[in-house]
mmCIF file of C-alpha atoms in Angstrom:
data_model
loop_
_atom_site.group_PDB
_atom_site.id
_atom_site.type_symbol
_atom_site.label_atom_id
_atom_site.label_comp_id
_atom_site.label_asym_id
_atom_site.label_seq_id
_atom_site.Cartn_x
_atom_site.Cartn_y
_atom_site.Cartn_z
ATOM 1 C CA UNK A 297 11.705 -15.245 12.983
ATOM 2 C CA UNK A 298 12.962 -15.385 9.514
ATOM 3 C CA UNK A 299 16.378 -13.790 8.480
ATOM 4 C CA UNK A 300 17.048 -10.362 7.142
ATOM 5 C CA UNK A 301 17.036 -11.014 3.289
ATOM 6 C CA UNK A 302 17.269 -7.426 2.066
ATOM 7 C CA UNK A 303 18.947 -4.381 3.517
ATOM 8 C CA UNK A 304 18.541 -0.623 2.669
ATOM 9 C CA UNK A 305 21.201 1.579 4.159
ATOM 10 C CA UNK A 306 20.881 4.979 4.226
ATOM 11 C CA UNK A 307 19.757 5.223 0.328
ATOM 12 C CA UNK A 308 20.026 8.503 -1.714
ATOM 13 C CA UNK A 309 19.574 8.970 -5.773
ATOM 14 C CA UNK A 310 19.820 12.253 -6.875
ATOM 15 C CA UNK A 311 18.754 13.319 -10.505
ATOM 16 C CA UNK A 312 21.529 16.383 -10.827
ATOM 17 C CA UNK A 313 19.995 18.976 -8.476
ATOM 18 C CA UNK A 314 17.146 16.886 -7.859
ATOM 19 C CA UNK A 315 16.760 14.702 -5.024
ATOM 20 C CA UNK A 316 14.312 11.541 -5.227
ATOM 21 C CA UNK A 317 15.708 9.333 -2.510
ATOM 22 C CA UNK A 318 16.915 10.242 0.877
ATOM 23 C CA UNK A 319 18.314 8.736 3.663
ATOM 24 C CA UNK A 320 15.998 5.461 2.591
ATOM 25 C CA UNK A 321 16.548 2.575 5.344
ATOM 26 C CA UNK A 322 14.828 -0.523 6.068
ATOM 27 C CA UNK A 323 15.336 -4.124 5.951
ATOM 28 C CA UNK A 324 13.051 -7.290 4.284
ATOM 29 C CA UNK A 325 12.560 -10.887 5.969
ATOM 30 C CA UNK A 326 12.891 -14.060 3.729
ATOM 31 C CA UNK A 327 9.297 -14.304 2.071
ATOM 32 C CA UNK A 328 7.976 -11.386 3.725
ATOM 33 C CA UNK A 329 5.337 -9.311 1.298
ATOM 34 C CA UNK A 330 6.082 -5.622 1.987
ATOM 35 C CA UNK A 331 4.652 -2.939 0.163
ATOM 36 C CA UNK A 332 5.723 0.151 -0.607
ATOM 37 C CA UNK A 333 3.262 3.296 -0.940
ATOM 38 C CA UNK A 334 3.061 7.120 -1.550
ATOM 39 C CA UNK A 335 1.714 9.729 -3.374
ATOM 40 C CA UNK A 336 3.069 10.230 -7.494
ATOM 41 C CA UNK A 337 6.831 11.605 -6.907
ATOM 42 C CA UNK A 338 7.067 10.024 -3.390
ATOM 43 C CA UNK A 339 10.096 7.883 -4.981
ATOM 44 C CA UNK A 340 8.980 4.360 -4.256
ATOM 45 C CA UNK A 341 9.084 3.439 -8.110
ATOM 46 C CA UNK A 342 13.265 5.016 -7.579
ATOM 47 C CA UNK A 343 13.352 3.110 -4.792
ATOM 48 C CA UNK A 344 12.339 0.015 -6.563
ATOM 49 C CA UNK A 345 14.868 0.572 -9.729
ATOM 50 C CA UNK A 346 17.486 0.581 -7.692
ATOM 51 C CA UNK A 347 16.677 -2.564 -5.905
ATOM 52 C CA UNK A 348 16.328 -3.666 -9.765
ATOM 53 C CA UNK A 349 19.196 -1.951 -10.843
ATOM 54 C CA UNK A 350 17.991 -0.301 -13.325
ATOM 55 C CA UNK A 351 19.072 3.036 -11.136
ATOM 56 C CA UNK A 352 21.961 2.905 -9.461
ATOM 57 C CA UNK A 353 22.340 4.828 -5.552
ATOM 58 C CA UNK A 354 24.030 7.987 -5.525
ATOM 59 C CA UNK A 355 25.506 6.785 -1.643
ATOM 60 C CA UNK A 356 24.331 4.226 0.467
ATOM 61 C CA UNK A 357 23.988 0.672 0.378
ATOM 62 C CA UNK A 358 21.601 -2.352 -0.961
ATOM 63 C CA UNK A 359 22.400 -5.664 0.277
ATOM 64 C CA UNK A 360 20.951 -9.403 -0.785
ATOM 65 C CA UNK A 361 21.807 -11.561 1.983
ATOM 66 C CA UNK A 362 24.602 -9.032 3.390
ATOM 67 C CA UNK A 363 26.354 -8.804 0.122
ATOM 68 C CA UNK A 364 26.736 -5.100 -1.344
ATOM 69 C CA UNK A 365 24.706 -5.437 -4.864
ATOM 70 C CA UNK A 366 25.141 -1.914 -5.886
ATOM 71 C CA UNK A 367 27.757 -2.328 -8.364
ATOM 72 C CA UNK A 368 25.877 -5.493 -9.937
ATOM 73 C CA UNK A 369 23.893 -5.106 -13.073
ATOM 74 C CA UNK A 370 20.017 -6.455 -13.262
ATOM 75 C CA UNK A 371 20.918 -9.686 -15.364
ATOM 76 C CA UNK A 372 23.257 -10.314 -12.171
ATOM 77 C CA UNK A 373 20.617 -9.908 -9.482
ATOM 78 C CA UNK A 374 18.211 -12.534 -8.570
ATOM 79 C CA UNK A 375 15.187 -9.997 -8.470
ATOM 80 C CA UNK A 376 13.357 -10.174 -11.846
ATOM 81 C CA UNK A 377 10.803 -7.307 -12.170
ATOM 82 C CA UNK A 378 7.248 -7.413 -13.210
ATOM 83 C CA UNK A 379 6.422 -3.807 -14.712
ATOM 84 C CA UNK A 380 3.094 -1.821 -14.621
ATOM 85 C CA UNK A 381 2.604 -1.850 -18.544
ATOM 86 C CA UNK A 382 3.787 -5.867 -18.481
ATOM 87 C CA UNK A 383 7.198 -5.254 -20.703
ATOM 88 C CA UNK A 384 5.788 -8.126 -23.060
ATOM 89 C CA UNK A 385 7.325 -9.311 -26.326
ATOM 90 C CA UNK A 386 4.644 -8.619 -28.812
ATOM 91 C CA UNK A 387 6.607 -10.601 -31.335
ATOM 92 C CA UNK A 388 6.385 -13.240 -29.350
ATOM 93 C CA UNK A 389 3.909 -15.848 -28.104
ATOM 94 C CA UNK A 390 2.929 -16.494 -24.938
ATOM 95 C CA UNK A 391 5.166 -19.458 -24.353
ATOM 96 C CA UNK A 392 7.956 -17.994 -26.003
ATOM 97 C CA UNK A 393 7.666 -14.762 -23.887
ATOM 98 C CA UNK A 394 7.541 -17.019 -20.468
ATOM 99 C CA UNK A 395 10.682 -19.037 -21.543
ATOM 100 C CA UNK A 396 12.546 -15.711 -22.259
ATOM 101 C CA UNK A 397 14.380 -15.814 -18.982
ATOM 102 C CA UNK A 398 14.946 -19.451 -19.032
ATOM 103 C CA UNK A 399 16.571 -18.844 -22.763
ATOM 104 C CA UNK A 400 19.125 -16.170 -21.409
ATOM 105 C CA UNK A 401 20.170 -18.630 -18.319
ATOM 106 C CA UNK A 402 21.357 -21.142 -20.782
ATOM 107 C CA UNK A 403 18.569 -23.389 -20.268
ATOM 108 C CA UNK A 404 18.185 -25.816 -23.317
ATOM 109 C CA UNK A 405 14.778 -25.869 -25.453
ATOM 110 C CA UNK A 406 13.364 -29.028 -23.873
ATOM 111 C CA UNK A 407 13.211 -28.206 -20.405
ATOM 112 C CA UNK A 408 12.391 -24.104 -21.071
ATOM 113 C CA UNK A 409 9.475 -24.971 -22.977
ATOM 114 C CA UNK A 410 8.114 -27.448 -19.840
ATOM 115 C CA UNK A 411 9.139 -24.816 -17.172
ATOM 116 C CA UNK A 412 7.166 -22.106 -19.315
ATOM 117 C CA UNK A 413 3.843 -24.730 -19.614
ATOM 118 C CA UNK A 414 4.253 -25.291 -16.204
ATOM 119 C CA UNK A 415 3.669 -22.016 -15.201
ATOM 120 C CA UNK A 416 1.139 -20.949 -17.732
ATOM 121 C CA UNK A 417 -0.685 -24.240 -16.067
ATOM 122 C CA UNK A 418 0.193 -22.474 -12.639
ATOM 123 C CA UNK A 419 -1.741 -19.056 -13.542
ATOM 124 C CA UNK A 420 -4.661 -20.857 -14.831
ATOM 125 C CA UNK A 421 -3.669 -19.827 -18.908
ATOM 126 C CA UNK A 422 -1.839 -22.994 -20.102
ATOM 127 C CA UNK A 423 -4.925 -22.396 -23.071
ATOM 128 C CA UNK A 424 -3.337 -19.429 -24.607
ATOM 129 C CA UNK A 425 0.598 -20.510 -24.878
ATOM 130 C CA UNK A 426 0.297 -20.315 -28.730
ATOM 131 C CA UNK A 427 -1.517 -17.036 -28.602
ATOM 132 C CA UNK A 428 -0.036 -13.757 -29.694
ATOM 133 C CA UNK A 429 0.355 -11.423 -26.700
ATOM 134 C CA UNK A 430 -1.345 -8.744 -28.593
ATOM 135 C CA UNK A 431 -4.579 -10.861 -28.311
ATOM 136 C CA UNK A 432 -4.940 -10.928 -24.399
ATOM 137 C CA UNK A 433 -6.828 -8.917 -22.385
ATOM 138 C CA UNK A 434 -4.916 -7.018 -19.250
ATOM 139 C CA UNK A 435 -5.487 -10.011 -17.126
ATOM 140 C CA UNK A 436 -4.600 -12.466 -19.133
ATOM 141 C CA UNK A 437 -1.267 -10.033 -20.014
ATOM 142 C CA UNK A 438 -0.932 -9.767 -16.498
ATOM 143 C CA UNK A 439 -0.477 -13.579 -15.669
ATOM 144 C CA UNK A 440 1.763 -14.031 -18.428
ATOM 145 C CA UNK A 441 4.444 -11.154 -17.053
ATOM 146 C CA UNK A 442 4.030 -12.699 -14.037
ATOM 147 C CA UNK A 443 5.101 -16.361 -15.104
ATOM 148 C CA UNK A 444 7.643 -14.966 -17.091
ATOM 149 C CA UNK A 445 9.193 -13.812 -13.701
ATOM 150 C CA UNK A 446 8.369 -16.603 -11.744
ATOM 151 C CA UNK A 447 9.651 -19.036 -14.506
ATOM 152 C CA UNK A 448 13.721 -18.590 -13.298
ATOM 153 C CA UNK A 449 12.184 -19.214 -9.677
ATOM 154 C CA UNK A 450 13.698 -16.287 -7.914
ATOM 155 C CA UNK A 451 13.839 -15.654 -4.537
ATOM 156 C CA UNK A 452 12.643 -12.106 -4.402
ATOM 157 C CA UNK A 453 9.832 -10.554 -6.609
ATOM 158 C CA UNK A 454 9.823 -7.290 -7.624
ATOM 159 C CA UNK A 455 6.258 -5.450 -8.749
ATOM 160 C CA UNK A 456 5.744 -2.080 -10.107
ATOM 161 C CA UNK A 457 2.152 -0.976 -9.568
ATOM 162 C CA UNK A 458 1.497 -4.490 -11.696
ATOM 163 C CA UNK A 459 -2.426 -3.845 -11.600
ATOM 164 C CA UNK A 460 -2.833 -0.552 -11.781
ATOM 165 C CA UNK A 461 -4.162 -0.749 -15.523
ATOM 166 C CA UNK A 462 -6.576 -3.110 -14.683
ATOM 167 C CA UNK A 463 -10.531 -3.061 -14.230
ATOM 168 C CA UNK A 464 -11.075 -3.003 -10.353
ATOM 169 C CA UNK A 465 -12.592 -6.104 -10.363
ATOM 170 C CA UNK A 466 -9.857 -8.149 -12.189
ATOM 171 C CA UNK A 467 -7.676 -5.745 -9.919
ATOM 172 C CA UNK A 468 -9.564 -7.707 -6.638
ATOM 173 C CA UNK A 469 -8.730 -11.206 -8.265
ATOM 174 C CA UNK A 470 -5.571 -10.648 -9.151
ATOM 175 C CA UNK A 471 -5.065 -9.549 -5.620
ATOM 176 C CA UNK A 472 -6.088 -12.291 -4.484
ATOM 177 C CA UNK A 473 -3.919 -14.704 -7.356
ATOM 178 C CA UNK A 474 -0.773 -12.467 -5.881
ATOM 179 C CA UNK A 475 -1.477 -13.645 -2.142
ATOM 180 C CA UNK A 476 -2.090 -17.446 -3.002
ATOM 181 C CA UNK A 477 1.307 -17.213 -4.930
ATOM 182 C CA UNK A 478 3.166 -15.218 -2.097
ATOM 183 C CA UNK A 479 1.746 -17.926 0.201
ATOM 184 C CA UNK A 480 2.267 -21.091 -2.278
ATOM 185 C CA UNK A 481 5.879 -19.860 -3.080
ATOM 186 C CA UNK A 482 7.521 -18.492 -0.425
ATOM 187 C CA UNK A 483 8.969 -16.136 -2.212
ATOM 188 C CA UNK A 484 10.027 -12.184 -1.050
ATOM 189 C CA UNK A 485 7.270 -9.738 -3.292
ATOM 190 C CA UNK A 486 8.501 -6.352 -3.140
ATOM 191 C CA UNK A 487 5.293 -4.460 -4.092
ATOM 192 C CA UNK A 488 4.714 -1.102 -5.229
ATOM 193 C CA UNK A 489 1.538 1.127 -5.216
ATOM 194 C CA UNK A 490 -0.255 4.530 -4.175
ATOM 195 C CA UNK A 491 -3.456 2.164 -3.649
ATOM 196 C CA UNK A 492 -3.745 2.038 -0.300
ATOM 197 C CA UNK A 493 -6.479 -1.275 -0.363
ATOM 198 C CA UNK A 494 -3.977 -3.355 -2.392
ATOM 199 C CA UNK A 495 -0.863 -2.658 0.308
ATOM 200 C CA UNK A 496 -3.203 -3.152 3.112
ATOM 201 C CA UNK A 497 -5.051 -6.223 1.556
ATOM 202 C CA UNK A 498 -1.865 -8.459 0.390
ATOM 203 C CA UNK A 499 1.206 -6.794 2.387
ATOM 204 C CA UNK A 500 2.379 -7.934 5.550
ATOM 205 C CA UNK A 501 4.372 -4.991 6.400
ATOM 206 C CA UNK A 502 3.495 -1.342 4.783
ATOM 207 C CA UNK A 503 6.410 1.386 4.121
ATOM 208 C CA UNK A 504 4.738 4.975 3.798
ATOM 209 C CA UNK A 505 7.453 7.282 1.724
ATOM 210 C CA UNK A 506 7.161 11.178 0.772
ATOM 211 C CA UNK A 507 9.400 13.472 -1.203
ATOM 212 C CA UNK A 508 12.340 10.452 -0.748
ATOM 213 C CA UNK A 509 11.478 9.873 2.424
ATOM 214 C CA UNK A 510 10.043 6.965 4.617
ATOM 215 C CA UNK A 511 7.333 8.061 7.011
ATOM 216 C CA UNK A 512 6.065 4.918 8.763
ATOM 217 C CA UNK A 513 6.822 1.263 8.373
ATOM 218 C CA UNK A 514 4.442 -0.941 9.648
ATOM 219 C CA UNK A 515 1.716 -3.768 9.702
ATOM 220 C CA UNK A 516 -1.406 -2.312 7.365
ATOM 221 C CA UNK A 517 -3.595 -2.279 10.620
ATOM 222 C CA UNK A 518 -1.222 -0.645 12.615
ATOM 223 C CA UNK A 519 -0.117 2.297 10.112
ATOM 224 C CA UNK A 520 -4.489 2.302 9.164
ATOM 225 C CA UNK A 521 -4.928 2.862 13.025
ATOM 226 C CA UNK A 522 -1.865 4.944 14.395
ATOM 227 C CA UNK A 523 -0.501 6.963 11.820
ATOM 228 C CA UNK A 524 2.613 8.448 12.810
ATOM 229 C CA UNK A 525 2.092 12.059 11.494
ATOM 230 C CA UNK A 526 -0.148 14.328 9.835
ATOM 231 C CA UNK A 527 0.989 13.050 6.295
ATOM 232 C CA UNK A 528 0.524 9.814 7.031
ATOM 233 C CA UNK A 529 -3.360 10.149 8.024
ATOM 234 C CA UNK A 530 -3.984 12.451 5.364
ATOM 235 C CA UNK A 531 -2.590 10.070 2.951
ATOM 236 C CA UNK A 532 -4.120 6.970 4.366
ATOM 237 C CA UNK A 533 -7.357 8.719 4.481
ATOM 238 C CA UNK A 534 -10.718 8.037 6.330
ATOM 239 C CA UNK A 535 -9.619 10.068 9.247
ATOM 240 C CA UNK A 536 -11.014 13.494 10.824
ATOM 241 C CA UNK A 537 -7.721 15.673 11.931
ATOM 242 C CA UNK A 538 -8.738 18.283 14.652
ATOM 243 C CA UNK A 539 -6.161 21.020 14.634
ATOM 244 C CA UNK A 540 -6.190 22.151 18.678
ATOM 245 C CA UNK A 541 -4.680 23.286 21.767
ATOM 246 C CA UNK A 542 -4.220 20.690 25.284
ATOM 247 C CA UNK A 543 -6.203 22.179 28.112
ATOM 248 C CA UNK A 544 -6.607 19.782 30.767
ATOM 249 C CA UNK A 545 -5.121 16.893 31.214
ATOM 250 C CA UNK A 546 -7.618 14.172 33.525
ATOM 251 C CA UNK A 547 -5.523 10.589 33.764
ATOM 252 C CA UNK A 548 -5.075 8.966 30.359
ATOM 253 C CA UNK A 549 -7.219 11.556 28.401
ATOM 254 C CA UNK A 550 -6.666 15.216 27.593
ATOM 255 C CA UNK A 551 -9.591 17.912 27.013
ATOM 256 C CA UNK A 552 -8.180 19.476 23.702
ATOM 257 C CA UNK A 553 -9.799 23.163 22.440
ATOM 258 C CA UNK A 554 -10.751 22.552 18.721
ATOM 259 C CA UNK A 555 -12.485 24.187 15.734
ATOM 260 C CA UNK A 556 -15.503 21.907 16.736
ATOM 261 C CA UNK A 557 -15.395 22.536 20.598
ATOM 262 C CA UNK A 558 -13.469 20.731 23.235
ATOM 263 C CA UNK A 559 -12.885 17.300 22.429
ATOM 264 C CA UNK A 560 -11.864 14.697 25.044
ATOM 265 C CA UNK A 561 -8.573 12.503 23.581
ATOM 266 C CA UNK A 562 -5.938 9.234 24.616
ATOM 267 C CA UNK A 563 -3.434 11.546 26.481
ATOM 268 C CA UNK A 564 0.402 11.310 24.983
ATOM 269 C CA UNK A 565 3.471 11.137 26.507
ATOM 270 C CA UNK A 566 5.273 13.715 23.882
ATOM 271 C CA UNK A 567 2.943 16.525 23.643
ATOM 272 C CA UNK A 568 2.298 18.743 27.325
ATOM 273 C CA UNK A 569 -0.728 20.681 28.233
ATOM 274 C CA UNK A 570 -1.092 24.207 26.559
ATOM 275 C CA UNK A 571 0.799 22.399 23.673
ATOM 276 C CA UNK A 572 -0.825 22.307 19.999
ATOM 277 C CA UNK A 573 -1.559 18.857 19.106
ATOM 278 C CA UNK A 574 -3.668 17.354 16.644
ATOM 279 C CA UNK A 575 -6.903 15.542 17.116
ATOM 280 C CA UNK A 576 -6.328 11.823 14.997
ATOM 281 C CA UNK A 577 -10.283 10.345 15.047
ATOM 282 C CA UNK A 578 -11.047 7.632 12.571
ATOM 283 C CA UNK A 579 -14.095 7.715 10.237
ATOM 284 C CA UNK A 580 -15.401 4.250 11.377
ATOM 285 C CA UNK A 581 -15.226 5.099 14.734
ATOM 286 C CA UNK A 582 -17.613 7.932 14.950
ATOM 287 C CA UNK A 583 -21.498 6.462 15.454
ATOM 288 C CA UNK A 584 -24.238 8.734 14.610
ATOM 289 C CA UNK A 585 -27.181 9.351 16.447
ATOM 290 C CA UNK A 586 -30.575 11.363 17.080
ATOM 291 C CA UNK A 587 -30.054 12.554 20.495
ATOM 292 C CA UNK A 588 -27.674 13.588 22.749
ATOM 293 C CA UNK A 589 -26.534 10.791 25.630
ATOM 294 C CA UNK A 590 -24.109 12.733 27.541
ATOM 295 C CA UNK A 591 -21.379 10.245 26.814
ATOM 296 C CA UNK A 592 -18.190 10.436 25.352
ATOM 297 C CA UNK A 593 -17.883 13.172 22.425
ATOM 298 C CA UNK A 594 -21.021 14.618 21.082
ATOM 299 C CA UNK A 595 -21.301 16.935 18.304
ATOM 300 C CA UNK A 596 -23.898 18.377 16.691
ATOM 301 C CA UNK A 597 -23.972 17.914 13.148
ATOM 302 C CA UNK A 598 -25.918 17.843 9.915
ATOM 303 C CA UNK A 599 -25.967 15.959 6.837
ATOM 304 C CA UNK A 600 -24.096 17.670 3.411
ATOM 305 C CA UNK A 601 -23.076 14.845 1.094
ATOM 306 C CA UNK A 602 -23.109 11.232 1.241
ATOM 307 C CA UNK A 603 -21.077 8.791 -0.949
ATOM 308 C CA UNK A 604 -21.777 4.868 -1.044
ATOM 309 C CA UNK A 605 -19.240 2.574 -1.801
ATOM 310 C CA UNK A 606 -20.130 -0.977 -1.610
ATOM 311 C CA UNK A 607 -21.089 -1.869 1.665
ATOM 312 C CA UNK A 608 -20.039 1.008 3.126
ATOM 313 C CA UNK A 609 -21.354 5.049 3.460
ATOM 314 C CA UNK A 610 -19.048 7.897 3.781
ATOM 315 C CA UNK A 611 -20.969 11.027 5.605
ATOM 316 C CA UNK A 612 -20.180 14.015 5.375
ATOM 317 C CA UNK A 613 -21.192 16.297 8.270
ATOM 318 C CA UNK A 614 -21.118 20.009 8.707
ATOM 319 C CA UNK A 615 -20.933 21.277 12.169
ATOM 320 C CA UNK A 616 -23.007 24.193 13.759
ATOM 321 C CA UNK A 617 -19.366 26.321 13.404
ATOM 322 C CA UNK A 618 -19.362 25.506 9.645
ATOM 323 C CA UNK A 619 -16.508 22.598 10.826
ATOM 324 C CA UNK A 620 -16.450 19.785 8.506
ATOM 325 C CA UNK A 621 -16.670 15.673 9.781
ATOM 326 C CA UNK A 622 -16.257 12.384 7.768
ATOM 327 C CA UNK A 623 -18.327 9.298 9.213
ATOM 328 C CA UNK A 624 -18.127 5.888 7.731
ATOM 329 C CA UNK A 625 -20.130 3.429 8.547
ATOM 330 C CA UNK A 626 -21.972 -0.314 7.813
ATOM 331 C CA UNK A 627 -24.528 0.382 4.904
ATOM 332 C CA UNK A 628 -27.406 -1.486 6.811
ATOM 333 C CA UNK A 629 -26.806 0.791 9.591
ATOM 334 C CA UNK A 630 -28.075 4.011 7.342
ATOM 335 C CA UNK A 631 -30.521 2.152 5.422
ATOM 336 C CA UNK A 632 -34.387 3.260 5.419
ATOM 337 C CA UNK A 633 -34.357 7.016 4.454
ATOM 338 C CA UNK A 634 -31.604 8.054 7.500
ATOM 339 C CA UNK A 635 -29.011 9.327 5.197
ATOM 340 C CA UNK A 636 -31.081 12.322 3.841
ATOM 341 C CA UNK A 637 -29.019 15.973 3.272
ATOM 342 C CA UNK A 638 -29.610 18.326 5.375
ATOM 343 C CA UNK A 639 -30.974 15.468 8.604
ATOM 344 C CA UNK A 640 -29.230 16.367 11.456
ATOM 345 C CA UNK A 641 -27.278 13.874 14.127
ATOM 346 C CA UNK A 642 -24.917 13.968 17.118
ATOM 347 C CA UNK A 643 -21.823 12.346 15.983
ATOM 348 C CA UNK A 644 -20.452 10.617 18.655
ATOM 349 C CA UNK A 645 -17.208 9.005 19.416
ATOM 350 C CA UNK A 646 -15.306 8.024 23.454
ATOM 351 C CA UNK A 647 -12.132 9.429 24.293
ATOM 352 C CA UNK A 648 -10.318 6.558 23.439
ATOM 353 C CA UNK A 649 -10.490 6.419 19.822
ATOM 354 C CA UNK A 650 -8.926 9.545 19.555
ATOM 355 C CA UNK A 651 -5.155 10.264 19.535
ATOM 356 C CA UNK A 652 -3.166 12.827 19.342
ATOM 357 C CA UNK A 653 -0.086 13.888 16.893
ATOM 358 C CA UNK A 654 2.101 16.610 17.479
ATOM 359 C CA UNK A 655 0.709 20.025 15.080
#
């Protein structure tokens, strides 16, 4: 396993009355990718800055390698940040913006200028070193903010929402330029983001933060499939939550009184019968059929919107009691006229692909 590179203890920033950090604590492995994702406010960017320090902690600790940095100014920590609007020299070219760093660590003129062409050669834009940065596009702006920090060779990367200005489909390759680094490099990326398909498509672990807070750390699958709490799935998204009450309990699965009916559920070892709980029942595990087959969870529904996306449908399904499910599923699977409004189905799903959170 590799060692703890990065700790968080107990972090708090308060702006006067205002708190956007609190009681922040978790630890980063040597070249782990973790990223780090909430709604607007959540205080991930905060969270960032400080590791920056840019923002210093009102209490708590950060430590590099078990050595207390909060007292050290940016230019003395070895975690350059790559900003969401780039932070790029526009008096500057190209070259002369990657060799910035290099200039301020003393490094003379002949070597800074090859480091800087060797990473313009890295990120595939060795073609535009004389270029004014004011003539890029955002991906080509992109690459050059990103050899600029990878120029001093640090070992920890720091990312602000770095694509979020970008077209979504120079946003999937620069995903996808971001993991072959990460994996080329071996370098720590601390990433943040409130897109939940970049932190689940690059990151190794996922934190989930909310007003200051950290709500679930986790592998993307795991926090995607077993949300911790109701904030969690709503914020994830693509799951149906089914506020309801534990009547029976049979084995491993509990009969639980909902808005939609009873609805059979993967009993939990925290929440009793007669307790409220809520029903957790992913959107791509819900099948949709003609008939009823007596198996599992059946529920009658019928057809009120439909979105496509890709290769995938989101249905939207009003139930006989005016209840409301989501349904995603394989486009080829609703192909040939299925998918009109107002076609009814029994939406069906087994016990054990739902769970239950406490209400």
């Amino acid at each position: 396993m590799a060692p703890t590179m990065l700790e968080l203890d107990r972090l708090e920033k308060r702006f006067g009355n205002a708190i956007a950090v609190a009681d922040v604590s978790f630890s980063i492995l040597k070249g782990e990718f973790v990223a780090v994702m909430g709604p607007s406010g959540c205080g991930k960017t905060t969270t960032l800055r400080m590791i920056a320090g840019l923002d210093k902690p009102t209490s708590g600790e950060i430590r590099l390698w078990g050595r207390r940095l909060n007292e050290d100014e940016p230019w003395e920590r070895d975690t350059p940040l790559v900003w969401q609007s780039y932070a790029l020299f526009p008096f500057l070219s190209v070259r002369k913006n990657v060799e910035f760093g290099l200039k301020q660590r003393g490094l003379p003129a002949g070597p800074r200028r090859a480091k800087a062409d060797e990473w313009l050669a890295r990120l595939g834009i060795a073609d535009l070193a004389d270029r004014a940065v004011d003539r890029l596009s955002g991906g080509q702006r992109q690459r050059v903010a990103l050899a600029r920090a990878l120029a001093i060779e640090p070992e920890m990367l720091l990312l602000d929402e770095p694509l979020s200005s970008l077209d979504p489909h120079l946003r999937v390759r620069m995903q996808a330029e971001l993991v072959r680094l990460h994996r080329e490099l071996k370098i720590t990326f601390v990433y943040i983001t409130h897109h939940q398909s970049e932190a689940f498509a690059m990151a190794d672990r996922v934190v989930i933060m909310n007003e200051g807070r950290v709500q679930q750390i986790g592998a993307p699958q795991e926090i995607f499939r077993r949300p911790l709490n109701r904030l969690v799935a709503e914020f994830i998204g693509g799951n149906n939550i089914l506020p309801g009450k534990i009547v029976e309990t049979k084995a491993a699965t509990v009969r639980v009184s909902t808005a939609l009916g009873d609805v059979w559920a993967t009993a939990s070892p925290e929440i009793d019968s007669g307790e409220a709980a809520l029903v957790i029942v992913a959107a791509d595990r819900i099948e949709l059929d003609s008939a009823a087959r007596g198996e599992g969870n059946e529920i009658p529904a019928r057809v009120i919107t439909v979105e496509f996306v890709g290769a995938t449908v989101t249905v939207f399904l009003e139930t006989n009691d005016g209840g409301e499910l989501r349904v995603q599923r394989p486009l080829h699977e609703m192909e040939g006229g299925k998918l009109q409004v107002g076609r009814s189905f029994i939406a069906r799903w087994p016990a054990e692909h739902g769970f239950l959170l406490a209400a």
